[in-house]
Amino acid sequence: MPAVELSAYLTLGILSGLLAGLFGVGGGVVIVPALILIFTRMDIGGDWIPHLAVGTSLATIIGTGAASTRAHHRRGGVRWELVARLAPGIVLGTWAGAGLVAVIPEWWLKRLFAGFLILVSLRMLIRSAPKRSVPLPGTGRLWAVGGGIGMLSALVGIGGGTMTVPFLNRHGLEMRQAVGTSAAVGLPIAIAGAIGLILAGWGRVGLPAFSTGFVYWPAVGVMLLASMPAAPLGARLAHALPVDLLKRLFGLLLLAVALRLAFSG
């Protein structure tokens, strides 16, 4: 592996791990656009570059999410009963989203992710008035919510935290508990999504060596080496740093990345 590629994966792994611990996101909002750039520069994946980025991101989030979940669990920040109620819908929705990835052309998949990043960045940048919390819905509606989160997560290669955290916070969980529970919810998303993207990409012509379907294992392995130690550090920082300020700075970064993706070739 070229030194430039190796250092890019290591840096990306550290950043995704920190984000997982800080915000309860799996890091996919950074991993996917960064991998698209790396794969393009290194000529890895051909016409399947965005698909490979999504699948590789989900596989990496398995390790990152596990490390982040463990760190938040130690601080009492995971509501496991909510994870169990959301998980069935999440798994079904994630598999449906993985199936859609296989049939969406490269150009549209890249623009879909850019549009999603713009929405996420605007949510982080715009301070909205606090809303009154409402009770959590019943199990059937939680399955439906989980299905929607899982489907979109698989389509754009994320752990779902950008949707799960505000949903849980809106329904009465304080922010740190919402972040911890979101990290745990990201695990079934990542596992089901990685399996789905492996199957969706199985036998496709033009995929690189050392890939299984749409998962490129050299990138997964190197990023995990860096991200798993970084995730607990991010969880500790979430209890010590001004997270609202960090969210806005992160929102600016995402907006810049989104615009670059939207207007690239």
mmCIF file of C-alpha atoms in Angstrom:
data_model
loop_
_atom_site.group_PDB
_atom_site.id
_atom_site.type_symbol
_atom_site.label_atom_id
_atom_site.label_comp_id
_atom_site.label_asym_id
_atom_site.label_seq_id
_atom_site.Cartn_x
_atom_site.Cartn_y
_atom_site.Cartn_z
ATOM 1 C CA MET A 1 0.000 0.000 0.000
ATOM 2 C CA PRO A 2 1.470 3.428 -0.951
ATOM 3 C CA ALA A 3 2.494 5.574 2.022
ATOM 4 C CA VAL A 4 0.118 8.387 0.968
ATOM 5 C CA GLU A 5 -2.839 6.000 0.877
ATOM 6 C CA LEU A 6 -1.875 4.456 4.228
ATOM 7 C CA SER A 7 -1.553 7.834 5.947
ATOM 8 C CA ALA A 8 -4.903 8.945 4.489
ATOM 9 C CA TYR A 9 -6.678 5.892 5.935
ATOM 10 C CA LEU A 10 -5.004 6.373 9.336
ATOM 11 C CA THR A 11 -5.976 10.055 9.512
ATOM 12 C CA LEU A 12 -9.507 9.256 8.418
ATOM 13 C CA GLY A 13 -9.778 6.525 11.041
ATOM 14 C CA ILE A 14 -8.723 8.838 13.868
ATOM 15 C CA LEU A 15 -11.208 11.506 12.768
ATOM 16 C CA SER A 16 -14.107 9.057 12.411
ATOM 17 C CA GLY A 17 -13.391 7.577 15.846
ATOM 18 C CA LEU A 18 -13.398 10.994 17.500
ATOM 19 C CA LEU A 19 -16.665 11.906 15.771
ATOM 20 C CA ALA A 20 -18.267 8.632 16.875
ATOM 21 C CA GLY A 21 -17.498 9.379 20.499
ATOM 22 C CA LEU A 22 -18.298 13.090 20.386
ATOM 23 C CA PHE A 23 -21.566 13.135 18.456
ATOM 24 C CA GLY A 24 -22.818 9.534 18.391
ATOM 25 C CA VAL A 25 -22.292 9.320 14.635
ATOM 26 C CA GLY A 26 -20.365 6.487 13.046
ATOM 27 C CA GLY A 27 -18.123 8.852 11.108
ATOM 28 C CA GLY A 28 -19.634 7.959 7.741
ATOM 29 C CA VAL A 29 -20.401 11.601 6.990
ATOM 30 C CA VAL A 30 -16.621 12.085 6.781
ATOM 31 C CA ILE A 31 -15.525 8.592 5.706
ATOM 32 C CA VAL A 32 -17.655 8.374 2.558
ATOM 33 C CA PRO A 33 -16.618 11.663 0.866
ATOM 34 C CA ALA A 34 -13.001 11.164 1.944
ATOM 35 C CA LEU A 35 -12.943 7.627 0.520
ATOM 36 C CA ILE A 36 -14.488 8.864 -2.732
ATOM 37 C CA LEU A 37 -11.591 11.323 -3.001
ATOM 38 C CA ILE A 38 -8.938 8.741 -2.025
ATOM 39 C CA PHE A 39 -10.306 6.021 -4.312
ATOM 40 C CA THR A 40 -10.493 8.494 -7.197
ATOM 41 C CA ARG A 41 -6.910 9.705 -6.693
ATOM 42 C CA MET A 42 -5.600 6.138 -6.294
ATOM 43 C CA ASP A 43 -7.714 4.793 -9.164
ATOM 44 C CA ILE A 44 -9.422 2.201 -6.952
ATOM 45 C CA GLY A 45 -12.882 0.956 -7.867
ATOM 46 C CA GLY A 46 -13.479 2.372 -11.343
ATOM 47 C CA ASP A 47 -17.186 3.017 -11.915
ATOM 48 C CA TRP A 48 -18.019 1.657 -8.447
ATOM 49 C CA ILE A 49 -16.149 4.269 -6.380
ATOM 50 C CA PRO A 50 -19.164 5.748 -4.503
ATOM 51 C CA HIS A 51 -20.630 2.264 -3.932
ATOM 52 C CA LEU A 52 -17.270 1.031 -2.615
ATOM 53 C CA ALA A 53 -17.007 4.078 -0.340
ATOM 54 C CA VAL A 54 -20.458 3.420 1.158
ATOM 55 C CA GLY A 55 -19.830 -0.286 1.777
ATOM 56 C CA THR A 56 -16.341 0.289 3.195
ATOM 57 C CA SER A 57 -17.671 3.017 5.476
ATOM 58 C CA LEU A 58 -20.360 0.737 6.928
ATOM 59 C CA ALA A 59 -17.847 -2.061 7.559
ATOM 60 C CA THR A 60 -15.543 0.378 9.377
ATOM 61 C CA ILE A 61 -18.405 1.692 11.524
ATOM 62 C CA ILE A 62 -18.844 -1.801 13.033
ATOM 63 C CA GLY A 63 -15.564 -1.419 14.922
ATOM 64 C CA THR A 64 -15.882 2.309 15.564
ATOM 65 C CA GLY A 65 -19.458 1.956 16.793
ATOM 66 C CA ALA A 66 -18.553 -0.940 19.094
ATOM 67 C CA ALA A 67 -15.751 1.055 20.727
ATOM 68 C CA SER A 68 -17.944 4.144 21.096
ATOM 69 C CA THR A 69 -20.864 2.114 22.480
ATOM 70 C CA ARG A 70 -18.637 0.454 25.078
ATOM 71 C CA ALA A 71 -17.310 3.824 26.219
ATOM 72 C CA HIS A 72 -20.799 5.345 26.543
ATOM 73 C CA HIS A 73 -22.163 2.211 28.250
ATOM 74 C CA ARG A 74 -19.516 2.550 30.953
ATOM 75 C CA ARG A 75 -20.897 6.030 31.670
ATOM 76 C CA GLY A 76 -24.501 4.800 31.798
ATOM 77 C CA GLY A 77 -25.294 6.554 28.528
ATOM 78 C CA VAL A 78 -26.997 3.739 26.576
ATOM 79 C CA ARG A 79 -30.726 2.966 26.832
ATOM 80 C CA TRP A 80 -30.579 -0.664 25.743
ATOM 81 C CA GLU A 81 -34.350 -1.166 25.813
ATOM 82 C CA LEU A 82 -34.691 1.516 23.117
ATOM 83 C CA VAL A 83 -31.923 -0.080 21.069
ATOM 84 C CA ALA A 84 -33.841 -3.379 21.175
ATOM 85 C CA ARG A 85 -37.105 -1.711 20.111
ATOM 86 C CA LEU A 86 -35.507 0.125 17.184
ATOM 87 C CA ALA A 87 -33.273 -2.714 15.972
ATOM 88 C CA PRO A 88 -35.789 -4.877 13.995
ATOM 89 C CA GLY A 89 -36.931 -1.973 11.825
ATOM 90 C CA ILE A 90 -33.367 -0.772 11.435
ATOM 91 C CA VAL A 91 -32.127 -4.126 10.121
ATOM 92 C CA LEU A 92 -34.970 -4.440 7.589
ATOM 93 C CA GLY A 93 -34.578 -0.838 6.425
ATOM 94 C CA THR A 94 -30.811 -1.200 6.123
ATOM 95 C CA TRP A 95 -31.119 -4.269 3.906
ATOM 96 C CA ALA A 96 -33.628 -2.447 1.711
ATOM 97 C CA GLY A 97 -31.247 0.517 1.410
ATOM 98 C CA ALA A 98 -28.331 -1.774 0.552
ATOM 99 C CA GLY A 99 -30.383 -3.264 -2.276
ATOM 100 C CA LEU A 100 -31.089 0.215 -3.634
ATOM 101 C CA VAL A 101 -27.390 1.149 -3.589
ATOM 102 C CA ALA A 102 -26.681 -1.649 -6.062
ATOM 103 C CA VAL A 103 -28.975 -0.152 -8.709
ATOM 104 C CA ILE A 104 -28.269 3.579 -8.267
ATOM 105 C CA PRO A 105 -25.753 4.940 -10.835
ATOM 106 C CA GLU A 106 -22.477 6.454 -9.635
ATOM 107 C CA TRP A 107 -23.433 10.041 -10.538
ATOM 108 C CA TRP A 108 -26.727 9.911 -8.595
ATOM 109 C CA LEU A 109 -25.247 8.163 -5.566
ATOM 110 C CA LYS A 110 -22.597 10.871 -5.238
ATOM 111 C CA ARG A 111 -25.221 13.652 -5.507
ATOM 112 C CA LEU A 112 -27.509 11.872 -3.059
ATOM 113 C CA PHE A 113 -24.732 11.896 -0.482
ATOM 114 C CA ALA A 114 -23.926 15.562 -1.210
ATOM 115 C CA GLY A 115 -27.565 16.515 -0.662
ATOM 116 C CA PHE A 116 -27.655 14.573 2.595
ATOM 117 C CA LEU A 117 -24.483 16.314 3.799
ATOM 118 C CA ILE A 118 -25.998 19.729 3.071
ATOM 119 C CA LEU A 119 -29.061 18.894 5.212
ATOM 120 C CA VAL A 120 -26.876 17.606 8.049
ATOM 121 C CA SER A 121 -24.582 20.650 7.955
ATOM 122 C CA LEU A 122 -27.501 23.107 7.977
ATOM 123 C CA ARG A 123 -29.009 21.338 10.980
ATOM 124 C CA MET A 124 -25.699 21.717 12.825
ATOM 125 C CA LEU A 125 -25.232 25.358 11.828
ATOM 126 C CA ILE A 126 -28.725 26.688 12.491
ATOM 127 C CA ARG A 127 -29.584 27.012 16.159
ATOM 128 C CA SER A 128 -33.266 26.213 16.614
ATOM 129 C CA ALA A 129 -35.394 27.027 19.617
ATOM 130 C CA PRO A 130 -35.663 24.158 22.106
ATOM 131 C CA LYS A 131 -38.778 22.062 21.563
ATOM 132 C CA ARG A 132 -40.851 20.421 24.221
ATOM 133 C CA SER A 133 -40.114 16.729 24.405
ATOM 134 C CA VAL A 134 -42.870 14.328 23.457
ATOM 135 C CA PRO A 135 -43.353 10.725 24.610
ATOM 136 C CA LEU A 136 -41.697 7.949 22.668
ATOM 137 C CA PRO A 137 -44.032 6.293 20.142
ATOM 138 C CA GLY A 138 -45.192 2.712 20.406
ATOM 139 C CA THR A 139 -43.274 -0.289 19.177
ATOM 140 C CA GLY A 140 -44.880 -0.315 15.706
ATOM 141 C CA ARG A 141 -43.969 3.298 15.025
ATOM 142 C CA LEU A 142 -40.478 2.760 16.424
ATOM 143 C CA TRP A 143 -40.035 -0.063 13.894
ATOM 144 C CA ALA A 144 -41.101 2.349 11.133
ATOM 145 C CA VAL A 145 -38.713 5.053 12.381
ATOM 146 C CA GLY A 146 -35.926 2.477 12.594
ATOM 147 C CA GLY A 147 -36.702 1.337 9.059
ATOM 148 C CA GLY A 148 -36.379 4.865 7.710
ATOM 149 C CA ILE A 149 -33.134 5.494 9.585
ATOM 150 C CA GLY A 150 -31.709 2.158 8.429
ATOM 151 C CA MET A 151 -32.626 2.681 4.767
ATOM 152 C CA LEU A 152 -31.109 6.157 4.512
ATOM 153 C CA SER A 153 -28.049 5.070 6.500
ATOM 154 C CA ALA A 154 -27.337 2.238 4.062
ATOM 155 C CA LEU A 155 -27.845 4.536 1.073
ATOM 156 C CA VAL A 156 -25.227 7.042 2.260
ATOM 157 C CA GLY A 157 -22.947 4.782 4.334
ATOM 158 C CA ILE A 158 -23.475 6.208 7.831
ATOM 159 C CA GLY A 159 -24.249 4.868 11.293
ATOM 160 C CA GLY A 160 -27.489 6.850 11.533
ATOM 161 C CA GLY A 161 -26.488 9.172 14.365
ATOM 162 C CA THR A 162 -27.409 12.331 12.453
ATOM 163 C CA MET A 163 -31.020 11.102 12.522
ATOM 164 C CA THR A 164 -31.129 8.995 15.695
ATOM 165 C CA VAL A 165 -29.675 11.606 18.066
ATOM 166 C CA PRO A 166 -32.229 14.380 17.295
ATOM 167 C CA PHE A 167 -35.090 11.844 17.293
ATOM 168 C CA LEU A 168 -34.188 10.513 20.734
ATOM 169 C CA ASN A 169 -33.488 13.984 22.114
ATOM 170 C CA ARG A 170 -36.853 15.200 20.822
ATOM 171 C CA HIS A 171 -38.510 12.313 22.671
ATOM 172 C CA GLY A 172 -37.102 13.076 26.081
ATOM 173 C CA LEU A 173 -33.550 11.699 26.247
ATOM 174 C CA GLU A 174 -30.969 14.203 27.421
ATOM 175 C CA MET A 175 -28.264 14.829 24.835
ATOM 176 C CA ARG A 176 -25.459 12.649 26.214
ATOM 177 C CA GLN A 177 -27.832 9.706 26.649
ATOM 178 C CA ALA A 178 -29.190 10.267 23.135
ATOM 179 C CA VAL A 179 -25.609 10.217 21.804
ATOM 180 C CA GLY A 180 -24.759 6.998 23.658
ATOM 181 C CA THR A 181 -27.940 5.224 22.591
ATOM 182 C CA SER A 182 -27.405 6.387 19.015
ATOM 183 C CA ALA A 183 -23.911 4.885 19.034
ATOM 184 C CA ALA A 184 -25.401 1.523 20.063
ATOM 185 C CA VAL A 185 -28.129 1.794 17.402
ATOM 186 C CA GLY A 186 -25.396 2.318 14.812
ATOM 187 C CA LEU A 187 -24.083 -1.216 15.380
ATOM 188 C CA PRO A 188 -27.019 -3.118 13.779
ATOM 189 C CA ILE A 189 -27.036 -0.518 10.985
ATOM 190 C CA ALA A 190 -23.349 -1.097 10.269
ATOM 191 C CA ILE A 191 -23.506 -4.904 10.507
ATOM 192 C CA ALA A 192 -26.651 -5.273 8.382
ATOM 193 C CA GLY A 193 -25.430 -2.611 5.938
ATOM 194 C CA ALA A 194 -21.995 -4.169 5.469
ATOM 195 C CA ILE A 195 -23.551 -7.602 4.839
ATOM 196 C CA GLY A 196 -26.051 -6.077 2.421
ATOM 197 C CA LEU A 197 -23.361 -4.168 0.479
ATOM 198 C CA ILE A 198 -21.165 -7.274 0.275
ATOM 199 C CA LEU A 199 -24.056 -9.200 -1.263
ATOM 200 C CA ALA A 200 -25.114 -6.287 -3.496
ATOM 201 C CA GLY A 201 -21.618 -5.972 -4.954
ATOM 202 C CA TRP A 202 -20.867 -9.679 -5.221
ATOM 203 C CA GLY A 203 -19.360 -10.579 -8.608
ATOM 204 C CA ARG A 204 -19.390 -7.033 -10.011
ATOM 205 C CA VAL A 205 -16.793 -6.433 -12.719
ATOM 206 C CA GLY A 206 -14.193 -3.734 -12.012
ATOM 207 C CA LEU A 207 -13.930 -4.014 -8.230
ATOM 208 C CA PRO A 208 -10.372 -3.983 -6.800
ATOM 209 C CA ALA A 209 -8.427 -6.899 -5.379
ATOM 210 C CA PHE A 210 -8.937 -7.515 -1.638
ATOM 211 C CA SER A 211 -12.561 -6.383 -1.816
ATOM 212 C CA THR A 212 -15.642 -8.460 -1.076
ATOM 213 C CA GLY A 213 -18.595 -6.960 -2.879
ATOM 214 C CA PHE A 214 -18.600 -3.253 -2.129
ATOM 215 C CA VAL A 215 -16.275 -3.523 0.905
ATOM 216 C CA TYR A 216 -12.556 -2.785 0.397
ATOM 217 C CA TRP A 217 -10.787 -4.544 3.272
ATOM 218 C CA PRO A 218 -7.357 -2.802 3.226
ATOM 219 C CA ALA A 219 -9.091 0.526 3.946
ATOM 220 C CA VAL A 220 -11.311 -1.075 6.601
ATOM 221 C CA GLY A 221 -8.369 -2.655 8.418
ATOM 222 C CA VAL A 222 -6.197 0.457 8.550
ATOM 223 C CA MET A 223 -9.042 2.777 9.540
ATOM 224 C CA LEU A 224 -10.129 0.437 12.343
ATOM 225 C CA LEU A 225 -6.600 0.411 13.772
ATOM 226 C CA ALA A 226 -6.885 4.184 14.176
ATOM 227 C CA SER A 227 -10.607 4.672 14.877
ATOM 228 C CA MET A 228 -11.197 2.155 17.678
ATOM 229 C CA PRO A 229 -8.713 3.782 20.112
ATOM 230 C CA ALA A 230 -9.961 7.258 19.106
ATOM 231 C CA ALA A 231 -13.676 6.562 19.797
ATOM 232 C CA PRO A 232 -13.333 6.293 23.619
ATOM 233 C CA LEU A 233 -11.329 9.533 23.582
ATOM 234 C CA GLY A 234 -14.186 11.219 21.701
ATOM 235 C CA ALA A 235 -16.671 9.933 24.293
ATOM 236 C CA ARG A 236 -14.561 11.455 27.091
ATOM 237 C CA LEU A 237 -14.289 14.750 25.211
ATOM 238 C CA ALA A 238 -18.094 14.832 24.847
ATOM 239 C CA HIS A 239 -18.273 15.268 28.621
ATOM 240 C CA ALA A 240 -15.612 17.991 28.719
ATOM 241 C CA LEU A 241 -15.829 20.165 25.583
ATOM 242 C CA PRO A 242 -18.413 22.707 24.321
ATOM 243 C CA VAL A 243 -20.135 20.263 21.957
ATOM 244 C CA ASP A 244 -22.464 22.941 20.509
ATOM 245 C CA LEU A 245 -19.467 24.956 19.235
ATOM 246 C CA LEU A 246 -17.830 21.834 17.845
ATOM 247 C CA LYS A 247 -21.049 20.937 16.021
ATOM 248 C CA ARG A 248 -21.086 24.266 14.243
ATOM 249 C CA LEU A 249 -17.457 24.001 13.181
ATOM 250 C CA PHE A 250 -18.124 20.468 11.989
ATOM 251 C CA GLY A 251 -21.201 21.729 10.126
ATOM 252 C CA LEU A 252 -19.051 24.199 8.170
ATOM 253 C CA LEU A 253 -16.663 21.408 7.221
ATOM 254 C CA LEU A 254 -19.532 19.199 6.037
ATOM 255 C CA LEU A 255 -21.022 22.018 3.970
ATOM 256 C CA ALA A 256 -17.702 22.574 2.184
ATOM 257 C CA VAL A 257 -17.352 18.842 1.502
ATOM 258 C CA ALA A 258 -20.943 18.622 0.248
ATOM 259 C CA LEU A 259 -20.499 21.480 -2.222
ATOM 260 C CA ARG A 260 -17.280 19.957 -3.536
ATOM 261 C CA LEU A 261 -19.012 16.609 -4.088
ATOM 262 C CA ALA A 262 -22.067 18.184 -5.686
ATOM 263 C CA PHE A 263 -20.053 20.085 -8.289
ATOM 264 C CA SER A 264 -17.341 17.475 -8.998
ATOM 265 C CA GLY A 265 -17.379 15.454 -12.188
#
